[in-house]
Each structure stands twice: as structure tokens, then as C-alpha cells.
mmCIF file of C-alpha atoms in Angstrom:
data_model
loop_
_atom_site.group_PDB
_atom_site.id
_atom_site.type_symbol
_atom_site.label_atom_id
_atom_site.label_comp_id
_atom_site.label_asym_id
_atom_site.label_seq_id
_atom_site.Cartn_x
_atom_site.Cartn_y
_atom_site.Cartn_z
ATOM 1 C CA ALA A 1 91.699 -0.197 -48.486
ATOM 2 C CA ALA A 2 90.760 3.374 -49.405
ATOM 3 C CA ARG A 3 87.609 2.085 -51.090
ATOM 4 C CA ARG A 4 86.570 0.092 -48.004
ATOM 5 C CA LYS A 5 87.105 3.048 -45.660
ATOM 6 C CA ALA A 6 85.080 5.391 -47.841
ATOM 7 C CA GLY A 7 81.336 5.693 -47.494
ATOM 8 C CA PHE A 8 80.512 6.334 -51.127
ATOM 9 C CA LYS A 9 78.567 4.001 -53.408
ATOM 10 C CA VAL A 10 80.387 2.956 -56.570
ATOM 11 C CA ALA A 11 79.031 2.696 -60.092
ATOM 12 C CA ALA A 12 81.503 0.927 -62.388
ATOM 13 C CA ILE A 13 81.265 1.130 -66.188
ATOM 14 C CA SER A 14 82.984 -0.978 -68.814
ATOM 15 C CA GLY A 15 82.395 -2.291 -72.333
ATOM 16 C CA SER A 16 84.027 -2.513 -75.743
ATOM 17 C CA PHE A 17 82.556 0.835 -76.790
ATOM 18 C CA GLY A 18 80.761 3.846 -75.343
ATOM 19 C CA LYS A 19 82.063 3.595 -71.805
ATOM 20 C CA THR A 20 83.644 7.065 -71.590
ATOM 21 C CA THR A 21 80.611 8.780 -73.145
ATOM 22 C CA THR A 22 78.234 6.811 -70.906
ATOM 23 C CA LYS A 23 80.331 7.772 -67.884
ATOM 24 C CA GLU A 24 80.159 11.461 -68.814
ATOM 25 C CA LEU A 25 76.384 11.278 -69.363
ATOM 26 C CA ALA A 26 75.941 9.527 -66.009
ATOM 27 C CA LEU A 27 78.075 12.181 -64.298
ATOM 28 C CA SER A 28 75.806 14.864 -65.768
ATOM 29 C CA LEU A 29 72.811 13.154 -64.130
ATOM 30 C CA PHE A 30 74.606 12.985 -60.781
ATOM 31 C CA ALA A 31 75.437 16.693 -61.121
ATOM 32 C CA LYS A 32 71.729 17.470 -61.453
ATOM 33 C CA SER A 33 70.886 15.358 -58.397
ATOM 34 C CA GLY A 34 72.556 17.707 -55.932
ATOM 35 C CA LYS A 35 74.548 14.824 -54.437
ATOM 36 C CA LYS A 36 78.294 14.946 -53.774
ATOM 37 C CA PHE A 37 80.121 12.698 -56.227
ATOM 38 C CA PHE A 38 83.299 12.180 -58.211
ATOM 39 C CA GLY A 39 84.238 10.232 -61.310
ATOM 40 C CA THR A 40 87.033 9.022 -63.527
ATOM 41 C CA ALA A 41 88.829 11.911 -65.218
ATOM 42 C CA GLY A 42 89.234 11.333 -68.947
ATOM 43 C CA ASN A 43 89.927 7.654 -69.420
ATOM 44 C CA LEU A 44 92.126 6.927 -66.394
ATOM 45 C CA ASN A 45 90.517 3.519 -66.319
ATOM 46 C CA ASN A 46 93.318 0.973 -65.922
ATOM 47 C CA LEU A 47 95.199 -0.629 -63.027
ATOM 48 C CA ILE A 48 97.119 2.616 -62.501
ATOM 49 C CA GLY A 49 94.411 5.182 -63.220
ATOM 50 C CA LEU A 50 91.620 3.558 -61.185
ATOM 51 C CA PRO A 51 93.489 3.584 -57.834
ATOM 52 C CA GLN A 52 94.621 7.161 -58.544
ATOM 53 C CA THR A 53 90.998 8.186 -59.046
ATOM 54 C CA ILE A 54 89.825 6.546 -55.807
ATOM 55 C CA LEU A 55 92.737 7.963 -53.789
ATOM 56 C CA GLY A 56 91.944 11.417 -55.186
ATOM 57 C CA ALA A 57 88.508 11.501 -53.535
ATOM 58 C CA GLU A 58 88.013 14.230 -50.940
ATOM 59 C CA GLY A 59 86.313 11.858 -48.520
ATOM 60 C CA ASP A 60 82.810 13.280 -48.188
ATOM 61 C CA GLU A 61 81.424 12.081 -51.525
ATOM 62 C CA GLU A 62 78.280 9.963 -51.632
ATOM 63 C CA TYR A 63 78.836 8.446 -55.072
ATOM 64 C CA ALA A 64 81.649 7.496 -57.438
ATOM 65 C CA VAL A 65 81.288 6.811 -61.167
ATOM 66 C CA LEU A 66 84.312 4.824 -62.288
ATOM 67 C CA GLU A 67 85.351 3.651 -65.744
ATOM 68 C CA LEU A 68 87.159 0.323 -66.098
ATOM 69 C CA GLY A 69 89.195 -0.509 -69.208
ATOM 70 C CA ILE A 70 91.008 -3.761 -69.954
ATOM 71 C CA SER A 71 93.074 -5.306 -72.735
ATOM 72 C CA LEU A 72 94.337 -8.506 -71.078
ATOM 73 C CA LYS A 73 92.812 -11.475 -69.290
ATOM 74 C CA GLY A 74 92.688 -11.122 -65.513
ATOM 75 C CA GLU A 75 92.643 -7.323 -65.466
ATOM 76 C CA MET A 76 88.890 -6.961 -64.925
ATOM 77 C CA GLU A 77 88.896 -9.108 -61.796
ATOM 78 C CA GLU A 78 91.656 -6.911 -60.371
ATOM 79 C CA LEU A 79 89.820 -3.691 -61.246
ATOM 80 C CA SER A 80 86.566 -4.996 -59.763
ATOM 81 C CA ALA A 81 88.392 -5.947 -56.559
ATOM 82 C CA ILE A 82 89.891 -2.457 -56.340
ATOM 83 C CA CYS A 83 86.589 -0.569 -56.648
ATOM 84 C CA GLU A 84 84.049 -3.123 -55.274
ATOM 85 C CA PRO A 85 81.074 -1.730 -57.221
ATOM 86 C CA ASP A 86 77.544 -1.452 -55.895
ATOM 87 C CA VAL A 87 76.288 -1.274 -59.475
ATOM 88 C CA ALA A 88 78.223 -2.401 -62.547
ATOM 89 C CA LEU A 89 77.296 -1.570 -66.145
ATOM 90 C CA LEU A 90 78.446 -3.129 -69.398
ATOM 91 C CA THR A 91 77.711 -0.927 -72.409
ATOM 92 C CA GLY A 92 78.208 -3.903 -74.723
ATOM 93 C CA VAL A 93 80.890 -6.200 -76.070
ATOM 94 C CA GLY A 94 82.457 -6.359 -79.495
ATOM 95 C CA ILE A 95 85.565 -7.469 -81.334
ATOM 96 C CA ALA A 96 88.096 -5.372 -79.423
ATOM 97 C CA HIS A 97 91.421 -6.251 -77.767
ATOM 98 C CA THR A 98 90.986 -9.778 -79.139
ATOM 99 C CA GLU A 99 94.779 -10.034 -79.258
ATOM 100 C CA GLY A 100 94.714 -10.185 -75.456
ATOM 101 C CA LEU A 101 91.171 -11.369 -74.725
ATOM 102 C CA GLY A 102 90.422 -13.913 -77.463
ATOM 103 C CA ASP A 103 87.250 -14.050 -79.563
ATOM 104 C CA LEU A 104 83.919 -12.298 -78.871
ATOM 105 C CA GLU A 105 82.979 -14.901 -76.270
ATOM 106 C CA GLY A 106 86.363 -14.399 -74.623
ATOM 107 C CA VAL A 107 85.817 -10.637 -74.507
ATOM 108 C CA ALA A 108 82.391 -11.182 -72.911
ATOM 109 C CA ARG A 109 83.785 -13.632 -70.338
ATOM 110 C CA GLU A 110 86.382 -11.094 -69.234
ATOM 111 C CA LYS A 111 84.047 -8.095 -69.274
ATOM 112 C CA VAL A 112 81.361 -9.713 -67.072
ATOM 113 C CA LYS A 113 84.009 -10.186 -64.384
ATOM 114 C CA ILE A 114 83.262 -6.557 -63.562
ATOM 115 C CA ALA A 115 80.682 -8.268 -61.314
ATOM 116 C CA ALA A 116 83.314 -10.425 -59.561
ATOM 117 C CA SER A 117 83.559 -8.085 -56.561
ATOM 118 C CA LEU A 118 80.045 -6.626 -56.549
ATOM 119 C CA ARG A 119 78.998 -5.641 -53.055
ATOM 120 C CA GLU A 120 76.167 -7.404 -51.225
ATOM 121 C CA GLY A 121 72.923 -6.715 -53.077
ATOM 122 C CA GLY A 122 74.808 -5.343 -56.078
ATOM 123 C CA VAL A 123 73.426 -5.208 -59.602
ATOM 124 C CA LEU A 124 74.958 -5.876 -63.022
ATOM 125 C CA ILE A 125 73.337 -3.891 -65.865
ATOM 126 C CA VAL A 126 73.732 -5.261 -69.399
ATOM 127 C CA PRO A 127 72.264 -4.613 -72.868
ATOM 128 C CA PHE A 128 69.036 -6.522 -73.419
ATOM 129 C CA GLY A 129 69.355 -9.522 -75.709
ATOM 130 C CA ASP A 130 73.168 -9.622 -75.892
ATOM 131 C CA ARG A 131 73.694 -13.373 -76.141
ATOM 132 C CA ALA A 132 77.454 -13.316 -75.614
ATOM 133 C CA ILE A 133 76.997 -11.407 -72.351
ATOM 134 C CA GLU A 134 74.061 -13.577 -71.251
ATOM 135 C CA LYS A 135 76.152 -16.713 -71.750
ATOM 136 C CA ALA A 136 79.129 -15.225 -69.918
ATOM 137 C CA VAL A 137 76.962 -14.131 -66.968
ATOM 138 C CA GLY A 138 75.679 -17.702 -66.691
ATOM 139 C CA GLU A 139 79.278 -18.903 -66.373
ATOM 140 C CA LEU A 140 80.159 -16.595 -63.453
ATOM 141 C CA GLU A 141 81.324 -18.378 -60.304
ATOM 142 C CA LYS A 142 78.632 -16.773 -58.176
ATOM 143 C CA PRO A 143 75.113 -15.757 -59.252
ATOM 144 C CA VAL A 144 74.513 -12.063 -59.778
ATOM 145 C CA LYS A 145 71.395 -9.902 -59.985
ATOM 146 C CA VAL A 146 71.041 -8.654 -63.563
ATOM 147 C CA LYS A 147 69.072 -5.714 -64.967
ATOM 148 C CA THR A 148 68.840 -4.876 -68.677
ATOM 149 C CA PHE A 149 68.505 -1.775 -70.838
ATOM 150 C CA GLY A 150 67.480 -1.496 -74.468
ATOM 151 C CA TRP A 151 64.818 -0.622 -77.030
ATOM 152 C CA GLU A 152 63.020 -3.967 -76.816
ATOM 153 C CA LYS A 153 59.954 -4.393 -74.643
ATOM 154 C CA GLY A 154 61.538 -6.998 -72.381
ATOM 155 C CA ALA A 155 64.237 -4.623 -71.120
ATOM 156 C CA ASP A 156 64.039 -3.481 -67.488
ATOM 157 C CA TRP A 157 65.066 0.021 -68.599
ATOM 158 C CA HIS A 158 63.089 0.322 -71.802
ATOM 159 C CA GLY A 159 63.635 3.173 -74.256
ATOM 160 C CA GLU A 160 60.816 3.910 -76.700
ATOM 161 C CA ASN A 161 59.930 6.229 -79.586
ATOM 162 C CA LEU A 162 63.553 6.794 -80.602
ATOM 163 C CA GLU A 163 63.864 9.634 -83.098
ATOM 164 C CA GLU A 164 67.220 10.549 -84.623
ATOM 165 C CA LEU A 165 67.609 14.274 -85.318
ATOM 166 C CA GLY A 166 70.866 14.381 -87.278
ATOM 167 C CA ALA A 167 73.429 16.811 -85.890
ATOM 168 C CA ALA A 168 70.921 17.863 -83.203
ATOM 169 C CA GLY A 169 71.146 14.401 -81.640
ATOM 170 C CA SER A 170 68.134 12.283 -80.764
ATOM 171 C CA ARG A 171 65.165 11.982 -78.457
ATOM 172 C CA PHE A 172 63.259 9.104 -76.938
ATOM 173 C CA THR A 173 61.086 8.286 -73.940
ATOM 174 C CA VAL A 174 61.567 6.142 -70.841
ATOM 175 C CA ASP A 175 58.445 5.434 -68.787
ATOM 176 C CA GLY A 176 56.758 8.297 -70.620
ATOM 177 C CA VAL A 177 59.517 10.790 -69.755
ATOM 178 C CA LEU A 178 61.064 12.619 -72.722
ATOM 179 C CA VAL A 179 64.843 12.341 -73.044
ATOM 180 C CA ASN A 180 66.807 14.734 -75.295
ATOM 181 C CA VAL A 181 70.371 13.805 -76.262
ATOM 182 C CA ALA A 182 72.513 16.518 -77.866
ATOM 183 C CA LEU A 183 74.981 14.005 -79.310
ATOM 184 C CA ALA A 184 74.562 12.634 -82.828
ATOM 185 C CA GLY A 185 74.024 8.954 -83.552
ATOM 186 C CA ARG A 186 71.842 6.085 -82.398
ATOM 187 C CA HIS A 187 74.761 4.736 -80.369
ATOM 188 C CA ASN A 188 74.731 7.894 -78.238
ATOM 189 C CA ALA A 189 71.012 7.462 -77.578
ATOM 190 C CA GLN A 190 71.931 3.968 -76.370
ATOM 191 C CA ASN A 191 74.672 5.452 -74.172
ATOM 192 C CA ALA A 192 72.144 7.891 -72.682
ATOM 193 C CA LEU A 193 69.710 5.061 -71.941
ATOM 194 C CA ALA A 194 72.528 3.147 -70.243
ATOM 195 C CA ALA A 195 73.375 6.215 -68.123
ATOM 196 C CA ILE A 196 69.732 6.515 -67.043
ATOM 197 C CA ALA A 197 69.678 2.835 -66.064
ATOM 198 C CA LEU A 198 72.921 3.197 -64.116
ATOM 199 C CA THR A 199 71.851 6.224 -62.101
ATOM 200 C CA GLY A 200 68.426 4.697 -61.507
ATOM 201 C CA GLU A 201 69.917 1.514 -60.075
ATOM 202 C CA MET A 202 72.245 3.641 -57.920
ATOM 203 C CA GLY A 203 69.221 5.182 -56.217
ATOM 204 C CA ILE A 204 69.223 8.486 -58.100
ATOM 205 C CA SER A 205 65.854 8.738 -59.844
ATOM 206 C CA PRO A 206 66.574 10.639 -63.064
ATOM 207 C CA LEU A 207 63.008 10.245 -64.349
ATOM 208 C CA GLN A 208 61.171 11.711 -61.368
ATOM 209 C CA ASN A 209 61.757 15.348 -62.342
ATOM 210 C CA GLY A 210 60.277 15.018 -65.809
ATOM 211 C CA GLN A 211 62.160 15.750 -69.015
ATOM 212 C CA ILE A 212 65.869 14.856 -69.187
ATOM 213 C CA SER A 213 68.265 16.783 -71.411
ATOM 214 C CA PHE A 214 71.793 15.562 -72.035
ATOM 215 C CA ALA A 215 73.781 18.535 -73.266
ATOM 216 C CA ALA A 216 77.188 16.993 -72.602
ATOM 217 C CA ALA A 217 79.732 18.061 -75.187
ATOM 218 C CA PRO A 218 81.459 15.166 -76.929
ATOM 219 C CA GLN A 219 84.903 14.249 -75.657
ATOM 220 C CA ALA A 220 87.829 15.292 -77.828
ATOM 221 C CA LEU A 221 88.061 13.127 -80.959
ATOM 222 C CA ARG A 222 84.897 11.221 -79.976
ATOM 223 C CA GLY A 223 82.092 12.181 -82.338
ATOM 224 C CA GLU A 224 82.987 15.862 -82.696
ATOM 225 C CA ILE A 225 81.388 17.747 -85.579
ATOM 226 C CA ALA A 226 83.552 20.473 -87.102
ATOM 227 C CA GLU A 227 83.770 22.697 -90.158
ATOM 228 C CA GLY A 228 86.065 21.363 -92.875
ATOM 229 C CA PRO A 229 87.692 22.937 -95.951
ATOM 230 C CA ARG A 230 85.453 24.698 -98.502
ATOM 231 C CA GLY A 231 82.255 24.347 -96.519
ATOM 232 C CA SER A 232 82.572 20.625 -95.899
ATOM 233 C CA LYS A 233 81.674 18.997 -92.568
ATOM 234 C CA LEU A 234 83.892 16.738 -90.488
ATOM 235 C CA LEU A 235 82.740 14.002 -88.118
ATOM 236 C CA ILE A 236 85.850 13.459 -86.003
ATOM 237 C CA ASP A 237 85.700 10.087 -84.260
ATOM 238 C CA CYS A 238 89.260 8.831 -84.099
ATOM 239 C CA TYR A 239 90.163 8.452 -80.430
ATOM 240 C CA ASN A 240 90.249 4.692 -80.825
ATOM 241 C CA ALA A 241 88.701 2.133 -83.140
ATOM 242 C CA ASN A 242 87.199 -1.323 -82.970
ATOM 243 C CA PRO A 243 84.777 -2.824 -85.508
ATOM 244 C CA SER A 244 81.594 -2.044 -83.558
ATOM 245 C CA ALA A 245 82.647 1.573 -83.037
ATOM 246 C CA VAL A 246 83.571 2.022 -86.713
ATOM 247 C CA VAL A 247 80.199 0.654 -87.850
ATOM 248 C CA ALA A 248 78.440 3.029 -85.418
ATOM 249 C CA ALA A 249 80.493 5.952 -86.761
ATOM 250 C CA ILE A 250 79.633 5.067 -90.376
ATOM 251 C CA ASP A 251 75.950 4.862 -89.428
ATOM 252 C CA THR A 252 76.201 8.285 -87.784
ATOM 253 C CA LEU A 253 77.868 9.743 -90.886
ATOM 254 C CA VAL A 254 75.090 8.373 -93.099
ATOM 255 C CA GLY A 255 72.446 9.831 -90.777
ATOM 256 C CA LEU A 256 74.110 13.241 -90.640
ATOM 257 C CA ALA A 257 74.902 13.553 -94.332
ATOM 258 C CA GLY A 258 71.580 12.440 -95.752
ATOM 259 C CA GLY A 259 71.849 12.821 -99.524
ATOM 260 C CA ALA A 260 75.185 14.677 -99.423
ATOM 261 C CA LYS A 261 78.455 13.107 -100.542
ATOM 262 C CA LYS A 262 79.938 10.883 -97.837
ATOM 263 C CA ILE A 263 83.693 10.283 -97.548
ATOM 264 C CA LEU A 264 85.505 7.941 -95.162
ATOM 265 C CA VAL A 265 89.053 8.317 -93.863
ATOM 266 C CA LEU A 266 90.052 5.117 -92.091
ATOM 267 C CA GLY A 267 93.196 3.752 -90.482
ATOM 268 C CA ASP A 268 94.069 0.358 -89.045
ATOM 269 C CA MET A 269 92.068 -1.143 -86.195
ATOM 270 C CA ARG A 270 94.627 -2.439 -83.708
ATOM 271 C CA GLU A 271 94.843 -5.345 -81.247
ATOM 272 C CA LEU A 272 92.549 -7.634 -83.248
ATOM 273 C CA GLY A 273 95.056 -10.482 -83.476
ATOM 274 C CA ALA A 274 93.996 -13.342 -85.749
ATOM 275 C CA LYS A 275 90.652 -11.608 -86.425
ATOM 276 C CA SER A 276 92.271 -8.562 -88.020
ATOM 277 C CA GLU A 277 91.919 -9.459 -91.708
ATOM 278 C CA GLU A 278 88.327 -10.669 -91.292
ATOM 279 C CA GLU A 279 87.223 -7.584 -89.361
ATOM 280 C CA HIS A 280 88.898 -5.137 -91.751
ATOM 281 C CA ARG A 281 87.179 -6.887 -94.662
ATOM 282 C CA LYS A 282 83.815 -6.563 -92.893
ATOM 283 C CA ILE A 283 84.357 -2.811 -92.562
ATOM 284 C CA GLY A 284 85.207 -2.493 -96.261
ATOM 285 C CA SER A 285 82.071 -4.332 -97.279
ATOM 286 C CA TYR A 286 79.900 -2.409 -94.808
ATOM 287 C CA ALA A 287 81.281 0.941 -95.948
ATOM 288 C CA ALA A 288 80.637 0.146 -99.610
ATOM 289 C CA LYS A 289 77.063 -0.915 -98.906
ATOM 290 C CA SER A 290 76.455 2.247 -96.846
ATOM 291 C CA GLY A 291 76.609 4.437 -99.942
ATOM 292 C CA VAL A 292 79.861 6.290 -99.306
ATOM 293 C CA ALA A 293 81.349 7.990 -102.366
ATOM 294 C CA ARG A 294 85.039 7.663 -101.522
ATOM 295 C CA ILE A 295 87.259 5.920 -99.005
ATOM 296 C CA TYR A 296 90.774 7.087 -98.116
ATOM 297 C CA LEU A 297 92.912 4.585 -96.213
ATOM 298 C CA LEU A 298 96.153 4.792 -94.261
ATOM 299 C CA GLY A 299 97.996 1.869 -92.680
ATOM 300 C CA GLU A 300 98.895 -1.778 -93.202
ATOM 301 C CA GLU A 301 95.693 -3.723 -92.526
ATOM 302 C CA VAL A 302 93.559 -1.304 -94.559
ATOM 303 C CA ARG A 303 94.449 -3.220 -97.715
ATOM 304 C CA PHE A 304 91.770 -5.685 -96.630
ATOM 305 C CA VAL A 305 89.273 -2.824 -96.327
ATOM 306 C CA LYS A 306 90.020 -1.801 -99.903
ATOM 307 C CA ASP A 307 89.779 -5.325 -101.286
ATOM 308 C CA ALA A 308 86.401 -5.924 -99.630
ATOM 309 C CA ALA A 309 85.041 -2.524 -100.707
ATOM 310 C CA LEU A 310 85.971 -3.245 -104.332
ATOM 311 C CA LYS A 311 84.373 -6.684 -104.159
ATOM 312 C CA ALA A 312 81.224 -5.027 -102.776
ATOM 313 C CA GLY A 313 80.992 -2.829 -105.864
ATOM 314 C CA MET A 314 83.018 0.330 -105.295
ATOM 315 C CA ALA A 315 85.178 1.571 -108.175
ATOM 316 C CA ASN A 316 88.951 1.254 -107.841
ATOM 317 C CA GLU A 317 89.446 5.029 -108.180
ATOM 318 C CA SER A 318 87.025 5.605 -105.281
ATOM 319 C CA VAL A 319 89.104 3.644 -102.739
ATOM 320 C CA LYS A 320 92.646 4.929 -102.238
ATOM 321 C CA ILE A 321 95.419 3.789 -99.925
ATOM 322 C CA MET A 322 97.511 6.857 -99.122
ATOM 323 C CA ALA A 323 101.250 6.883 -98.438
ATOM 324 C CA ASP A 324 101.223 9.178 -95.398
ATOM 325 C CA ASN A 325 99.262 11.837 -93.517
ATOM 326 C CA GLY A 326 100.628 14.610 -95.718
ATOM 327 C CA SER A 327 99.432 13.112 -98.986
ATOM 328 C CA LEU A 328 96.101 12.244 -97.378
ATOM 329 C CA SER A 329 95.453 15.761 -96.086
ATOM 330 C CA GLY A 330 96.553 17.229 -99.421
ATOM 331 C CA GLU A 331 94.157 15.001 -101.342
ATOM 332 C CA LEU A 332 91.285 15.929 -99.037
ATOM 333 C CA ALA A 333 92.058 19.649 -99.162
ATOM 334 C CA LYS A 334 91.856 19.785 -102.952
ATOM 335 C CA SER A 335 88.912 17.426 -103.449
ATOM 336 C CA LEU A 336 86.378 18.428 -100.778
ATOM 337 C CA LYS A 337 83.419 20.550 -101.821
ATOM 338 C CA LYS A 338 80.702 22.445 -100.001
ATOM 339 C CA GLY A 339 78.243 20.110 -98.328
ATOM 340 C CA ASP A 340 80.514 17.047 -98.345
ATOM 341 C CA TRP A 341 80.660 15.035 -95.105
ATOM 342 C CA VAL A 342 83.875 13.344 -93.981
ATOM 343 C CA LEU A 343 84.310 10.741 -91.231
#
């Protein structure tokens, strides 16, 4: 009821990864527009947090940027009905919350229901070429207008000339306009492109004023870079974990570290249900093939990470399952050297 009485336009964001960062980047673009707006604080994105956010509006805002998070079937339809978006964005889908949502196709089917309560003339923005999402959109009860973003030429919001700059972030162009992103990793360039697409479809033209610079600081525990013991560097990305996010974090570590020694500290990925062993094994294999020197593990499911890493060629002494946080931190403190990078 509060949503229907209000005059603001709603942008809703969801996805298996990147939704909070994309929301923050989009909010930074709205801040530069001079328009009155509000957005989800932190990740208050569920059936309790979303109504709280809407009810907390002052009443004279023109725009709302709302994050929607789900872990069970049926939740997305409820969230969409609560916020009735004018524009909905999916950052992407991956193996996440499969315990409650099923396989990848099941995740996609639930996520696209963000469009279930789109307002008249509303738009759903999705990553270009994501087949699971494309299939799920085709199965929606009512047709929906779809726009895409991505690095491929067929995308409606097309990023080009992507250049990764290590700890300095990345830069790319959209319609000839230079975009600077002060967050490390290709995935954050993708998040920035998604934010540009979202604000553009909301009627805010982020490209019309020339160069765009995203200087948003990373959220706590989401891609922070910090100084570690003895001159080492820490990439702290442990707010939550699903396979797609872990792969992106490993890629970021490799890009940041270059030829320096790369060390992984990994725990269990939760809520993967029957896919847990398979997905943990994939991470072990991927990590080994990424050229990391050592892997420290903590948890129950990480035994599958170790087994896969060894099968992919890592030495047994380079992959250790630790008993607890204390022994893990002690091992790191005595073994790290200047220039080492730790994820």
C-alpha cells in the first residue's frame, strides 16, 4: 500500500552475485543526478527488510533503488509484489541457495520472477547471452520487455575496451564514454556496466555528462584490500560465498598479485544441497589451475576442495585443512612474506 501511494519510480536489483555492489554503484549515479532518491541500506533485502526500507521513505523521493534477496521458492514473487518495480535488473544467476531453489535452471526460474509485478511499460535488464535466464524469461506467465548488458556486441548496453588495472580497478567505454571503476576485478566492471544500464533505463542518463567515475568504496568484507602481516596483502572477500563469487574472487586475486605468491583461505560454501560436493570439487580444481601456491581450508565440505586440488596437480603439503581459526591465523602469521597476496 505504501508503495502504491508513493510517487517514486522503483529500480529493483537481484542476482546470485554482485547485487549489493551494483546497488551501491547505481546509488552513486543517482546521487550525481541531483534527483531525490533512497535505497536499500546494507543488505536489508528480504521479506522483512524490503518493507522496512519502503516504509522508511520520507515521501518526496523520485526514485528508489531496492535490493531483493531470496533463498526459497516463492519469495521473489512476494518481493516483486511488495515493490512493484518500474525497472528490474538481474546481475546474473549461479549455483547459490540451491538447497532451497533447486539447480541452476531452478535458480533462474525464481530470479526472473522479479519481473512478476513489473509496472506497465516496465523493463527487465539481464546479462547478455545468459541462456539459463533467457530460458526462464521465456517461461514467464506474461511477456516482458527485456534489455541486456554485457561486453558482446549484441548487448543493448554494450561495454567495450575493458582494461583491468589491478588494485586501481578497471576502465571501459560505453557509447564512447569513458568509465572508471575504482574497484578491483572484472566482475566489478560488470557490476558498473549493470548500474549504468539500470540508471539509463530508469530515465537518468549517466552517459550524457561525459566521463563516469565510480569511486564507491567496497562494502565491508566484499573485495576489500588491506595490509597483511610482514608486508603481505589481503583481499578480503568473505561476506558470503557461492561458486560464481569464489571463482570471481580467485580471478581478482590472480589479477592483483601478478607474479607474486598467491595464497587462498577458503571455508565451506553453504546452502548448495546435493550440489555441494560437486561445486566444492570444481573450486579445488579451478584454484589449482589458477597458479596459487598454497590453499588453507576450514570446514567440513572443504575436504572436496582439497581432493580436487591434489588431483589437479597441487602438492599435498600445499593444501592444508586447518582445525580452527586459531591454528589457521597462526599458520598464516608465521608463513606470510613481503609481497604475498592472500584471498
